[in-house]
Coordinates of C-alpha atoms and ligand atoms in Angstrom, one line a residue:
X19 CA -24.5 1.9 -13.4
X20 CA -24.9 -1.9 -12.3
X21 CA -22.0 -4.1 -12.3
X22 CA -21.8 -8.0 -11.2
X23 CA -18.0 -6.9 -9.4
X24 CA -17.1 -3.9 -8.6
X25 CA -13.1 -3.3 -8.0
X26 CA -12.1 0.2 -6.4
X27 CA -8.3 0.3 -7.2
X28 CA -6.2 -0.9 -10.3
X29 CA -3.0 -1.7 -9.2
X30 CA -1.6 -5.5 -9.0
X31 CA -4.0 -6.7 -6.7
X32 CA -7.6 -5.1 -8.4
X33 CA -6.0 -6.0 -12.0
X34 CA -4.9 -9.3 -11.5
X35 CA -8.8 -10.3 -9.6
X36 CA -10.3 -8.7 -12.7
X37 CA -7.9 -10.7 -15.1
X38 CA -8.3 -14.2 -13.3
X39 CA -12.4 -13.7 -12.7
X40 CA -12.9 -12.1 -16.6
X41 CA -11.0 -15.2 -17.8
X42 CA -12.5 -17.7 -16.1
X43 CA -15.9 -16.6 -16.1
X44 CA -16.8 -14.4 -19.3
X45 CA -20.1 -13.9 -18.3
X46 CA -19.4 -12.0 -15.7
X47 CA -19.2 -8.3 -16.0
X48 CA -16.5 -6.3 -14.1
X49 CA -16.3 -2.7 -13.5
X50 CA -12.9 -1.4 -12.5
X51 CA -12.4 2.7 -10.9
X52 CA -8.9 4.0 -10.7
X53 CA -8.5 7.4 -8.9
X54 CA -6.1 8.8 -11.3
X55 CA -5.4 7.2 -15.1
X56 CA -5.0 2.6 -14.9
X57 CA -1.0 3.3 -14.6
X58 CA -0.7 5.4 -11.3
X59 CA -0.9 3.4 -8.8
X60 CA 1.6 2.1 -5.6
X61 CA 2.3 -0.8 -7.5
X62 CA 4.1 1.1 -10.9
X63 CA 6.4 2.6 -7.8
X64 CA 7.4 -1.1 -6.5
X65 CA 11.3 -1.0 -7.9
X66 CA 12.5 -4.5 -5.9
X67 CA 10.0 -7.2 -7.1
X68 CA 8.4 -10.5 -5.8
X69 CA 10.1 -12.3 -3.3
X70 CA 9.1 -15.8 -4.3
X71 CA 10.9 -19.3 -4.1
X72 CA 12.7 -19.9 -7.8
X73 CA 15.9 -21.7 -7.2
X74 CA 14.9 -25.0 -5.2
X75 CA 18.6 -25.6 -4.9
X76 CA 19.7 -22.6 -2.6
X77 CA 16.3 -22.0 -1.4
X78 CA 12.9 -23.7 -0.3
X79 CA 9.6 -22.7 0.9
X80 CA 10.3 -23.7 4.8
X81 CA 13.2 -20.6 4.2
X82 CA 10.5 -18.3 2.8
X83 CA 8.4 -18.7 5.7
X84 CA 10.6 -19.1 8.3
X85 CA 12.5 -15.4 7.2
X86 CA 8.6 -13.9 7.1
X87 CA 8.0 -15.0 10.6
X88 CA 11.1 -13.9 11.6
X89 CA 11.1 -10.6 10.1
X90 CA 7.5 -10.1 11.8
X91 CA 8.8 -11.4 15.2
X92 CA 6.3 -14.6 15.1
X93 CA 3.5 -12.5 14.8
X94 CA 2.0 -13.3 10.6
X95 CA -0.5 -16.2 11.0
X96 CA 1.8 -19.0 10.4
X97 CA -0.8 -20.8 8.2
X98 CA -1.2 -17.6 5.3
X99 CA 2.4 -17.5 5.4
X100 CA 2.5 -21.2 4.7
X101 CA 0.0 -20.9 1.6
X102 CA 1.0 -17.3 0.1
X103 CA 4.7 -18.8 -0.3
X104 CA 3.9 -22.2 -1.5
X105 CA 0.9 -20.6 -3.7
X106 CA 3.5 -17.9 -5.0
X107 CA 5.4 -19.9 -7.8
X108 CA 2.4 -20.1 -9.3
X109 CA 0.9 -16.6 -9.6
X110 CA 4.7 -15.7 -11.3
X111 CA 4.2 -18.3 -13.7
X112 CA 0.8 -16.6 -14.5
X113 CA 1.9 -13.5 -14.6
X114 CA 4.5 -14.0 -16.7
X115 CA 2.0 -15.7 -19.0
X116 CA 0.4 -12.6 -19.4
X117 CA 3.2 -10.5 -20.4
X118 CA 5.4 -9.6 -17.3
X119 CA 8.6 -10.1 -18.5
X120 CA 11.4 -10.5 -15.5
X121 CA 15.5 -10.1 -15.5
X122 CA 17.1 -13.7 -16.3
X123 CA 20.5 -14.9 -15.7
X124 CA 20.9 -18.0 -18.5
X125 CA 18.0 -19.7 -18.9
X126 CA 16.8 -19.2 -15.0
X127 CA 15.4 -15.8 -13.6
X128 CA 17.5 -13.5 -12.0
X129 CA 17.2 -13.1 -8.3
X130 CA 17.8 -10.1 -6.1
X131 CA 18.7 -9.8 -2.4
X132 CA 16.5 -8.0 -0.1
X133 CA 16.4 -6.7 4.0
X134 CA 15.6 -10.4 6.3
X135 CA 15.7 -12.8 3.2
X136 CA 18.1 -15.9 3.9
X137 CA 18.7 -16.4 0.0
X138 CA 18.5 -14.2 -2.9
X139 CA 14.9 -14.8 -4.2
X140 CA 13.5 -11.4 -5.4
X141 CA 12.2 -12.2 -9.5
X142 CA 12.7 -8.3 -10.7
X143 CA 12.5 -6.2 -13.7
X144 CA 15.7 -3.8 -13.2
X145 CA 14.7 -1.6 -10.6
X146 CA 11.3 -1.1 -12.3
X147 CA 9.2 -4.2 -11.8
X148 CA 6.1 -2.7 -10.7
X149 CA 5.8 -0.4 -13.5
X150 CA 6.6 -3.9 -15.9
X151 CA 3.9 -5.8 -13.8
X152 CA 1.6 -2.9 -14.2
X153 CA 1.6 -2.0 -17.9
X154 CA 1.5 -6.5 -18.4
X155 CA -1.4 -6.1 -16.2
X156 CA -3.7 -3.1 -17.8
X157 CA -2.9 -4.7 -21.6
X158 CA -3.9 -8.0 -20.4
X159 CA -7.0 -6.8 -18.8
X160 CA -7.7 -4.5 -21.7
X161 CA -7.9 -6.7 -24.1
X162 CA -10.7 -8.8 -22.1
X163 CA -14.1 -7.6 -23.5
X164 CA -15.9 -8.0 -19.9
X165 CA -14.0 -5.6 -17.8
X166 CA -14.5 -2.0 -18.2
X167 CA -12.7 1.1 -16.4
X168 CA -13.0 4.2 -15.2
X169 CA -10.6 5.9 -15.1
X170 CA -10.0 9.8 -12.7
X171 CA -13.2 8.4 -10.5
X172 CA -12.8 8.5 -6.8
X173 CA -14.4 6.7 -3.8
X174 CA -16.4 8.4 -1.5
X175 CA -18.7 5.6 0.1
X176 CA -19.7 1.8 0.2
X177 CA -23.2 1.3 -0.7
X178 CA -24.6 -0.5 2.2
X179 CA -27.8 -1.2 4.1
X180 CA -27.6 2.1 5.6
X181 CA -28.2 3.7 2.2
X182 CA -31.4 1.8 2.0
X183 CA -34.7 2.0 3.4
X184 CA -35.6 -0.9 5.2
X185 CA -32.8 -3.0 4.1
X186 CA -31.1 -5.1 6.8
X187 CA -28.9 -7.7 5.1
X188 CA -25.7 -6.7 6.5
X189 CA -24.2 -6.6 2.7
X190 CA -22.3 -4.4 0.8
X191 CA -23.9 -3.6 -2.7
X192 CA -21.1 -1.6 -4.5
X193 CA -20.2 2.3 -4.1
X194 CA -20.8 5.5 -5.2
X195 CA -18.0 7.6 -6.4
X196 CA -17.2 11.2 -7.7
X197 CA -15.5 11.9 -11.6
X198 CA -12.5 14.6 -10.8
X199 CA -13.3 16.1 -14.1
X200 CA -16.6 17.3 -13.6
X201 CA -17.4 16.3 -9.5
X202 CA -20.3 14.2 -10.3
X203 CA -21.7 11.4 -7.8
X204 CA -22.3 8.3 -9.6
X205 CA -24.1 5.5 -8.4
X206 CA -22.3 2.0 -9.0
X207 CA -24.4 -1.3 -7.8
X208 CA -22.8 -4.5 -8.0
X209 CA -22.9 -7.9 -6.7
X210 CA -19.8 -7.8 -5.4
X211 CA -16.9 -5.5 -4.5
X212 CA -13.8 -5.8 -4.4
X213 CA -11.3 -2.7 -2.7
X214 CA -7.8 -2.9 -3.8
X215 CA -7.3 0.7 -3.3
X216 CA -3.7 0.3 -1.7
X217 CA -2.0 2.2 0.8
X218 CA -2.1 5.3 2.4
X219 CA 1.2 6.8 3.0
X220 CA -0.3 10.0 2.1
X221 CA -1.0 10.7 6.2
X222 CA 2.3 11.4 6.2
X223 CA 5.0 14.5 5.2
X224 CA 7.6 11.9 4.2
X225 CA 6.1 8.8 2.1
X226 CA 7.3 6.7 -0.9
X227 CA 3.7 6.8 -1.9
X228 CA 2.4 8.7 -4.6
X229 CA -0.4 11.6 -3.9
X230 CA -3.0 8.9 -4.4
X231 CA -1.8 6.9 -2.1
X232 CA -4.9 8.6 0.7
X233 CA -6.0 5.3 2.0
X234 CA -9.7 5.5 0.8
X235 CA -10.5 2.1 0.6
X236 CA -9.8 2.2 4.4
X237 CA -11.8 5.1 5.0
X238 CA -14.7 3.7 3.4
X239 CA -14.5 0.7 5.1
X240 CA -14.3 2.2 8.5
X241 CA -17.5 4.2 7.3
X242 CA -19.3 1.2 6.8
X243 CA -18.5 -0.4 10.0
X244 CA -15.6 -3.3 8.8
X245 CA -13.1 -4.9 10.7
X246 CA -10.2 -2.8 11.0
X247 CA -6.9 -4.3 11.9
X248 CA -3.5 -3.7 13.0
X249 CA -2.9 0.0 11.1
X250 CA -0.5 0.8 13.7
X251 CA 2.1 -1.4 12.0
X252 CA 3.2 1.4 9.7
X253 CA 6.3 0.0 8.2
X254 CA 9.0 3.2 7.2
X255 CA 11.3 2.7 4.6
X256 CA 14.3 2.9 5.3
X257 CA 15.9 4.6 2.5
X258 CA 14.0 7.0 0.9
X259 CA 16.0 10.3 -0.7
X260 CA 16.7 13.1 0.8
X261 CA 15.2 16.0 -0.5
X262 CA 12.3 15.6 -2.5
X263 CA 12.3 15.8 -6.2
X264 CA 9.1 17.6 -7.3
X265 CA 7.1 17.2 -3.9
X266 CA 7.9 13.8 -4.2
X267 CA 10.0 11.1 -1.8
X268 CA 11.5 8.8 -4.3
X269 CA 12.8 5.5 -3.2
X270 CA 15.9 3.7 -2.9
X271 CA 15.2 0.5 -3.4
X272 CA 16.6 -1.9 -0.9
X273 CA 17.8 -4.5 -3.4
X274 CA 20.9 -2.3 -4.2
X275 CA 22.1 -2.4 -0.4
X276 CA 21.7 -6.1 -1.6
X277 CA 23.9 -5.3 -4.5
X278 CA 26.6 -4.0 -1.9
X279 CA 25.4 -0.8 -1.0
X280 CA 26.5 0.6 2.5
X281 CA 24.7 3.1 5.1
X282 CA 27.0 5.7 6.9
X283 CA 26.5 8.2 9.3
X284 CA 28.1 12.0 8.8
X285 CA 31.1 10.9 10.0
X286 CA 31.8 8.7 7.0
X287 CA 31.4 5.4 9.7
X288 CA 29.2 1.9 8.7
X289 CA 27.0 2.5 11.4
X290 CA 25.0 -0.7 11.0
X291 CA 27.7 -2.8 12.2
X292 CA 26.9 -1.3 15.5
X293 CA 23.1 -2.0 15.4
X294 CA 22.5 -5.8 13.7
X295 CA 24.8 -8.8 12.4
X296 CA 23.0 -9.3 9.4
X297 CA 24.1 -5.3 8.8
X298 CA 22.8 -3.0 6.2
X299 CA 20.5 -6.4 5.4
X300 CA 18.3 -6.6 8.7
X301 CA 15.2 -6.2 8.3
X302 CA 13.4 -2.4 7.8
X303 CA 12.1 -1.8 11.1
X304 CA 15.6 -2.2 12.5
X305 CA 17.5 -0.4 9.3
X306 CA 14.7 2.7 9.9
X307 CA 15.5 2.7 13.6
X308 CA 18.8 2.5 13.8
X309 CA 19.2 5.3 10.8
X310 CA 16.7 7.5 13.3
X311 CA 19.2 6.9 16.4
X312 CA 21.9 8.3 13.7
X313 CA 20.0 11.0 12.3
X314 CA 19.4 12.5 16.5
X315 CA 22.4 11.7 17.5
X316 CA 24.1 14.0 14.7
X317 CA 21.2 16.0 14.6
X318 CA 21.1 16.0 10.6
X319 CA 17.7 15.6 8.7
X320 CA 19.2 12.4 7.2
X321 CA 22.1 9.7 6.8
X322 CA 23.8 8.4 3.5
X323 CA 23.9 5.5 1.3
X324 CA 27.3 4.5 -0.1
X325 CA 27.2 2.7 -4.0
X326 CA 30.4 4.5 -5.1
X327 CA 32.1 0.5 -4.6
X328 CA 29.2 -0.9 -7.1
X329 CA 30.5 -1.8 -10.1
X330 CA 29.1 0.7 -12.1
X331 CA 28.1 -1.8 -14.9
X332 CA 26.2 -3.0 -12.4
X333 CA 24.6 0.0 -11.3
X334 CA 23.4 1.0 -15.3
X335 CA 21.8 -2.6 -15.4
X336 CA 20.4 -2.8 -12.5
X337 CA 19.5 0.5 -10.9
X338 CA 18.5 2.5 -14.3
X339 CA 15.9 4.7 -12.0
X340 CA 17.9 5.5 -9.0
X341 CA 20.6 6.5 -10.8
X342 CA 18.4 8.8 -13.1
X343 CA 16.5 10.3 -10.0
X344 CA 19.7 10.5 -8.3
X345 CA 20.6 12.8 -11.2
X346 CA 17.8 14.8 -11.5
X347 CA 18.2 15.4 -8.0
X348 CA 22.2 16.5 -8.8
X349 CA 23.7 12.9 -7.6
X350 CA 25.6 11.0 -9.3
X351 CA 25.7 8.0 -7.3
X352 CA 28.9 6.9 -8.5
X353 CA 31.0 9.1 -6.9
X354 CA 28.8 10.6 -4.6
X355 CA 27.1 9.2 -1.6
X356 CA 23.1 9.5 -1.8
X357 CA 21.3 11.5 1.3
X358 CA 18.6 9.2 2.6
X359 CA 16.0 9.0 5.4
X360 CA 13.4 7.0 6.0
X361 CA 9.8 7.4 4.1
X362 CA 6.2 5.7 5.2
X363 CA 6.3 2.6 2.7
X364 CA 3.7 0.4 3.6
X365 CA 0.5 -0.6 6.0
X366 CA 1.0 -3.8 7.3
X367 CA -2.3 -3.9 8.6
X368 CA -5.8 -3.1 6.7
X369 CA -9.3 -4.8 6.7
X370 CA -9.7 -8.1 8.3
X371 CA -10.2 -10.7 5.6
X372 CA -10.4 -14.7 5.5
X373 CA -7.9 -16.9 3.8
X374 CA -10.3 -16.0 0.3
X375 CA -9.9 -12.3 1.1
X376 CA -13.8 -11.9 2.6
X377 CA -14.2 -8.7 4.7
X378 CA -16.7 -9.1 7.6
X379 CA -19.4 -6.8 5.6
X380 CA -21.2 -9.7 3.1
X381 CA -20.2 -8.9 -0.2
X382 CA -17.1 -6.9 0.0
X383 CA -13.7 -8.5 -0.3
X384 CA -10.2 -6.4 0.5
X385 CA -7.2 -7.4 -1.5
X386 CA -3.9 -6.2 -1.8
X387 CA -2.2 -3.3 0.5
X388 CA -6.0 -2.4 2.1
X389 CA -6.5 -5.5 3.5
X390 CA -5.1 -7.4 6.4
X391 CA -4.2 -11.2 5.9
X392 CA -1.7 -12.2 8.6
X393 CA 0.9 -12.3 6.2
X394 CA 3.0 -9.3 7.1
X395 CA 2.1 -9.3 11.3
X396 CA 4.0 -6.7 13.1
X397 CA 6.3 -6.1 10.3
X398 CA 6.1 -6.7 6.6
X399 CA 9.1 -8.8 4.5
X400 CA 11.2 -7.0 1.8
X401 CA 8.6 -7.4 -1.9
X402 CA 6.2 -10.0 0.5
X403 CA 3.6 -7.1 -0.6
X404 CA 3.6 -8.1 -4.4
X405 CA 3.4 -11.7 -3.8
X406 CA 0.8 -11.4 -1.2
X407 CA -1.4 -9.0 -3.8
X408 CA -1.0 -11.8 -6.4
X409 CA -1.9 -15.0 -4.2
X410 CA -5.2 -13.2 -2.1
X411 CA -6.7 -11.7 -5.6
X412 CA -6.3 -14.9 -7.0
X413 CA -8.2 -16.3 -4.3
X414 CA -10.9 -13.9 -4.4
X415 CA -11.2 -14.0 -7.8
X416 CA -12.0 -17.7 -7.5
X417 CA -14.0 -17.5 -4.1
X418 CA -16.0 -14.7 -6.4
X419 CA -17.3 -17.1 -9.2
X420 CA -18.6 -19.1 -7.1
X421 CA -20.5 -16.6 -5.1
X422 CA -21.7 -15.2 -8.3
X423 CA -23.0 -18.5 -9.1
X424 CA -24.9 -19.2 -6.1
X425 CA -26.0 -16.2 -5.0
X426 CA -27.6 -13.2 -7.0
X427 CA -29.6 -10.2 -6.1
X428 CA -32.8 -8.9 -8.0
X429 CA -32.2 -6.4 -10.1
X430 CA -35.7 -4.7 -8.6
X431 CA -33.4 -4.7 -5.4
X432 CA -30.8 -2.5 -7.1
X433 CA -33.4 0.1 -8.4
X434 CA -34.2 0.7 -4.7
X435 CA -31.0 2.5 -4.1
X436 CA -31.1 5.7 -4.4
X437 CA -28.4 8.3 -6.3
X438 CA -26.1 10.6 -3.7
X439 CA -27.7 13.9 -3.0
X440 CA -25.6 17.0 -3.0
X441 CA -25.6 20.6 -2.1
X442 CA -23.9 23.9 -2.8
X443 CA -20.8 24.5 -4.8
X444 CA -17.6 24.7 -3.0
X445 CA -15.5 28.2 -3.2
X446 CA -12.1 28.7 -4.1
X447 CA -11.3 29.6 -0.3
X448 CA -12.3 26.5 0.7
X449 CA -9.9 24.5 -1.6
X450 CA -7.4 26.1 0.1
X451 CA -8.3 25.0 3.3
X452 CA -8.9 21.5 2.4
X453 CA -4.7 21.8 1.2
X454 CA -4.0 23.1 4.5
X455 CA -5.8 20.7 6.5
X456 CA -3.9 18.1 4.0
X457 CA -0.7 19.5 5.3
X458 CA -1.3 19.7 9.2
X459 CA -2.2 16.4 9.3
X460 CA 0.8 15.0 7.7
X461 CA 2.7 17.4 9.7
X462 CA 0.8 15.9 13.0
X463 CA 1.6 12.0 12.1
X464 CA 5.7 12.4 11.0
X465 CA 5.9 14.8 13.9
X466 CA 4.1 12.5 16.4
X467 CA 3.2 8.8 15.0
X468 CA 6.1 8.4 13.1
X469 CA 9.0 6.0 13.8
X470 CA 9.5 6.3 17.5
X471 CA 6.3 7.0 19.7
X472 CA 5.1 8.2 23.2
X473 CA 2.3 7.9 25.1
X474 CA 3.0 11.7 25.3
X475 CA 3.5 12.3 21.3
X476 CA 0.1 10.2 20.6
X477 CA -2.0 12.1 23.4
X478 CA -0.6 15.2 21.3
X479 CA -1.6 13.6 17.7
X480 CA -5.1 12.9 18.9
X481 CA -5.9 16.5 20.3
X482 CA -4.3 17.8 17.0
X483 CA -6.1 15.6 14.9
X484 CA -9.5 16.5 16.9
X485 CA -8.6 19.9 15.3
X486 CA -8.4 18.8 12.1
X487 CA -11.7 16.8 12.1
X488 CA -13.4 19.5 13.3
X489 CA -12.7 21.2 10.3
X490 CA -13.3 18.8 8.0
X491 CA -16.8 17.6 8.9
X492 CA -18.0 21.5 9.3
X493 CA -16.5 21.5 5.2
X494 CA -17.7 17.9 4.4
X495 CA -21.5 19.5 5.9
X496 CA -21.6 22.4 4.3
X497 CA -20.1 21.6 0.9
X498 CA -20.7 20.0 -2.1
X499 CA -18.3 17.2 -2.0
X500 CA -15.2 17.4 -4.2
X501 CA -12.8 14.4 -4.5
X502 CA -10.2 16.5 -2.4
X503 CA -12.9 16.8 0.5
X504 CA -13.1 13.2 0.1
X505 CA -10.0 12.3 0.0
X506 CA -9.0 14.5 3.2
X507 CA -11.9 12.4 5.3
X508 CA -10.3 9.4 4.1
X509 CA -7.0 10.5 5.6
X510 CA -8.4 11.8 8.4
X511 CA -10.2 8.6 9.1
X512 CA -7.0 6.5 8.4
X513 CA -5.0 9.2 10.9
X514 CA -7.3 8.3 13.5
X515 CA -7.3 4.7 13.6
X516 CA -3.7 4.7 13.5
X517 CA -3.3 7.0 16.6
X518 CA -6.1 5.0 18.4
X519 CA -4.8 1.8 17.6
X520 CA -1.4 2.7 18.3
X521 CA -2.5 3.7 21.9
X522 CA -3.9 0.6 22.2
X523 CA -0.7 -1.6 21.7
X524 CA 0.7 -2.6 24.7
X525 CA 4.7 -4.1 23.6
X526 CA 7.0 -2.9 21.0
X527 CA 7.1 -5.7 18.3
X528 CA 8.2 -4.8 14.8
X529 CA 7.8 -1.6 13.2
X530 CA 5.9 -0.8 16.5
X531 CA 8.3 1.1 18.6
X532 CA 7.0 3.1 21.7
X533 CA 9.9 4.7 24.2
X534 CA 7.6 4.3 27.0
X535 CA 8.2 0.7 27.2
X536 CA 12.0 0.1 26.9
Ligands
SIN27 C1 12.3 -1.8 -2.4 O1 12.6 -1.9 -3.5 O2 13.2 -1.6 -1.5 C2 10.9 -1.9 -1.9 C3 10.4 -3.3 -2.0 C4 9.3 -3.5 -1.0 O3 8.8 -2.6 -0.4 O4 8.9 -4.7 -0.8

């Protein structure tokens, strides 16, 4: 298959690049591969919205980006900060244009309150404005004739000069991925391509990611030899219920501690008085820690959330999902308090890419959760992550056309690539073991990488994880690959960078937090 773009990952970011490129430029033919169908994806999970400046009365871009520094401790670069918030207004507007449709209060748009915000600024759909964005997104791109999916397709490498005899151009030149229906390999050249494959909260036990959410854009990437940055900055959320509901962590989104909801410890007390003025409101990394001081100190596997004061009119507007999952789960959050802990949410760092979301591998761009911009620095800002997915595919999708435009390969150079060669069929047993491998690694990062680390607890990770990677390349060598075999490298992969570049770190900023230097 031959493609001019390429995108790995249909979420906001991959779907609004496709929608902005197909539009402008309907020439241009774009291929789109989404691991499971176009809807599942960490984006249809986002429940607070897109923090962006609305009401220029109570709020103003200098706000916007002095709470993102802030919340990062001064470590985002100030000058994407400055763009992404001024360029965000914008992107909305677009968005909206093709189909979003956000909560309005009057005539003006309806604005939630979130963790380290100064002013209520987060434009929402109830508590489901990622699955509103979403389904906007895929109808919009479906009804453009140039983009085509493909849907239940996994990524198990970038195509790059190492795939190629005698080919040294330092470029990328698209992927090859495996069908889950039948385990094929197929060949995908392109011009240009574009990751957008998200997160990878999946390396964990406890994560408001979804089971797709394995990080294989970043495995891929690392394959290939691209800049990887700052993946120690794993932000936990801090309130995530407690248990799970079908294997899953489901979220409690933040903007209903904006709407008045309170944290308490087992003894019934407000413990965030104790920890930060700005209360139940600080920002995550200091919500997450203080709940994990709480949690030790009554040695309970989690700490509750208080609505029961929420005007319960409020609550069935607003909060439609959590009270429904709270349900399911035997809560009813208006008389009861919720169990919560706090659940891997979100990677602040990913690959390196320039202000037009270029990786350092020619012809591969990173957009969305994957990628690292220097917006979210040591610690990412309450629904910053939608905003920032909108702005940078925007960006790329422009920086693209004109790429496409001045610079083409021959299609003879695309018939030199050769197709992915297999071998023998994987057994039954083997399954299994790629499940339990799955398992012991998350086990490995909550236990040892997770919110509070040691020198001690990462030595521990790494000599764990050796075990586990062990494993895995003997299976990845002597098996046909299988999207769970690669799917398990990518996590192992992602595992490993964390740990090493966790190691690495020498302070605690943000959601960094090592015991060895306080
Ligand atoms: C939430 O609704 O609490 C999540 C929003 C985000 O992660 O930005």
């Amino acid at each position: 298959m031959h493609a001019d773009v390429l995108v790995v990952g249909t979420g906001i970011a991959g779907l609004s690049y496709a929608v902005r490129l197909a539009e402008s430029s309907p020439k241009v033919k774009i291929c789109m591969i989404s691991k499971r169908d176009l809807l599942e994806s960490n984006t249809k999970y986002a429940q607070g919205g897109i923090a962006v400046v609305s009401n220029f009365f109570l709020d103003s871009y200098e706000d916007h980006v002095q709470d993102t520094m802030k919340a990062s401790g001064n470590t985002s670069n100030k000058t994407v900060v400055d763009f992404v918030v001024r360029e965000g207004p914008a992107r909305v507007k677009e968005l909206m244009a093709w189909g979003a449709q956000f909560d309005t209060k009057g005539s003006k748009l309806h604005l939630g309150k979130e963790g380290g915000h100064s002013a209520k600024r987060i434009v929402h759909h109830k508590d489901q404005s990622g699955l509103q964005i979403q389904n906007a997104l895929i109808a919009k791109a479906r009804s453009l004739q140039n983009i085509t999916f493909f849907e239940n397709h996994s990524l198990v490498d970038l195509i790059t000069d190492h795939h190629i005899p005698n080919t040294k151009q330092g470029r990328c030149y698209g992927a090859y991925v495996i069908s889950k229906r039948d385990e094929e390999i197929v060949k995908i050249t392109a011009q240009l391509t574009v990751l957008s494959t998200g997160g990878a909260g999946q390396v964990y036990a406890h994560t408001t990611n979804p089971t797709a959410a394995t990080g294989d854009g970043l495995g891929a990437a690392y394959r290939a030899k691209v800049h990887i940055e700052n993946l120690h900055f794993v932000q936990f959320h801090p309130t995530a219920l407690f248990p799970k509901i079908d294997g899953n962590t489901f979220l409690i989104s933040e903007a209903i501690r904006g709407a008045g909801a309170v944290l308490r410890n087992f003894k019934g007390e407000a413990f965030m008085t104790q920890y930060d003025t700005r209360k139940d409101l600080a920002p995550r990394d200091i919500v997450s820690r203080a709940i994990h001081s709480e949690m030790k100190k009554s040695n309970q596997a989690h700490v509750y959330l208080d609505a029961t004061h929420i005007d319960i009119k409020i609550l069935e507007q607003e909060f439609p999902t959590i009270l429904t999952n709270c349900h399911k789960a035997g809560i009813d959050i208006i008389k009861d308090f919720i169990p919560v802990l706090p659940a891997a949410h979100y990677i602040c760092g990913g690959i390196d890419v320039d202000e037009h979301g270029q990786s350092n591998l020619q012809g591969l761009y990173a957009i969305g959760e994957c990628s690292h911009t220097g917006l979210h620095g040591a610690n990412r800002l309450a629904s910053n992550s939608l905003l920032e997915a909108l702005v940078f595919a925007s960006r790329a999708a422009k920086h693209s056309a004109v790429k496409l435009a001045d610079e083409i390969l021959s299609t003879s150079f695309f018939e030199r690539i050769p197709n992915w060669s297999g071998t023998e069929d994987i057994s039954n047993q083997k399954t299994v073991q790629i499940h339990e491998l799955r398992a012991s690694l998350q086990r490995i990062m909550s236990a040892h990488v997770g919110i509070v680390k040691s020198g001690e607890s990462l030595q521990k990770a790494e000599e764990e994880l050796h075990k586990v990677y062990v494993a895995t390349k003997e299976l990845y060598q002597q098996n046909k690959l299988t999207p769970q075999l690669t799917t398990l490298r990518n996590l192992v992969s992602v595992a490993y960078l964390m740990i090493k570049q966790s190691q690495k770190y020498p302070q605690n900023k943000g959601v960094y937090f090592n015991e060895d230097y306080v």
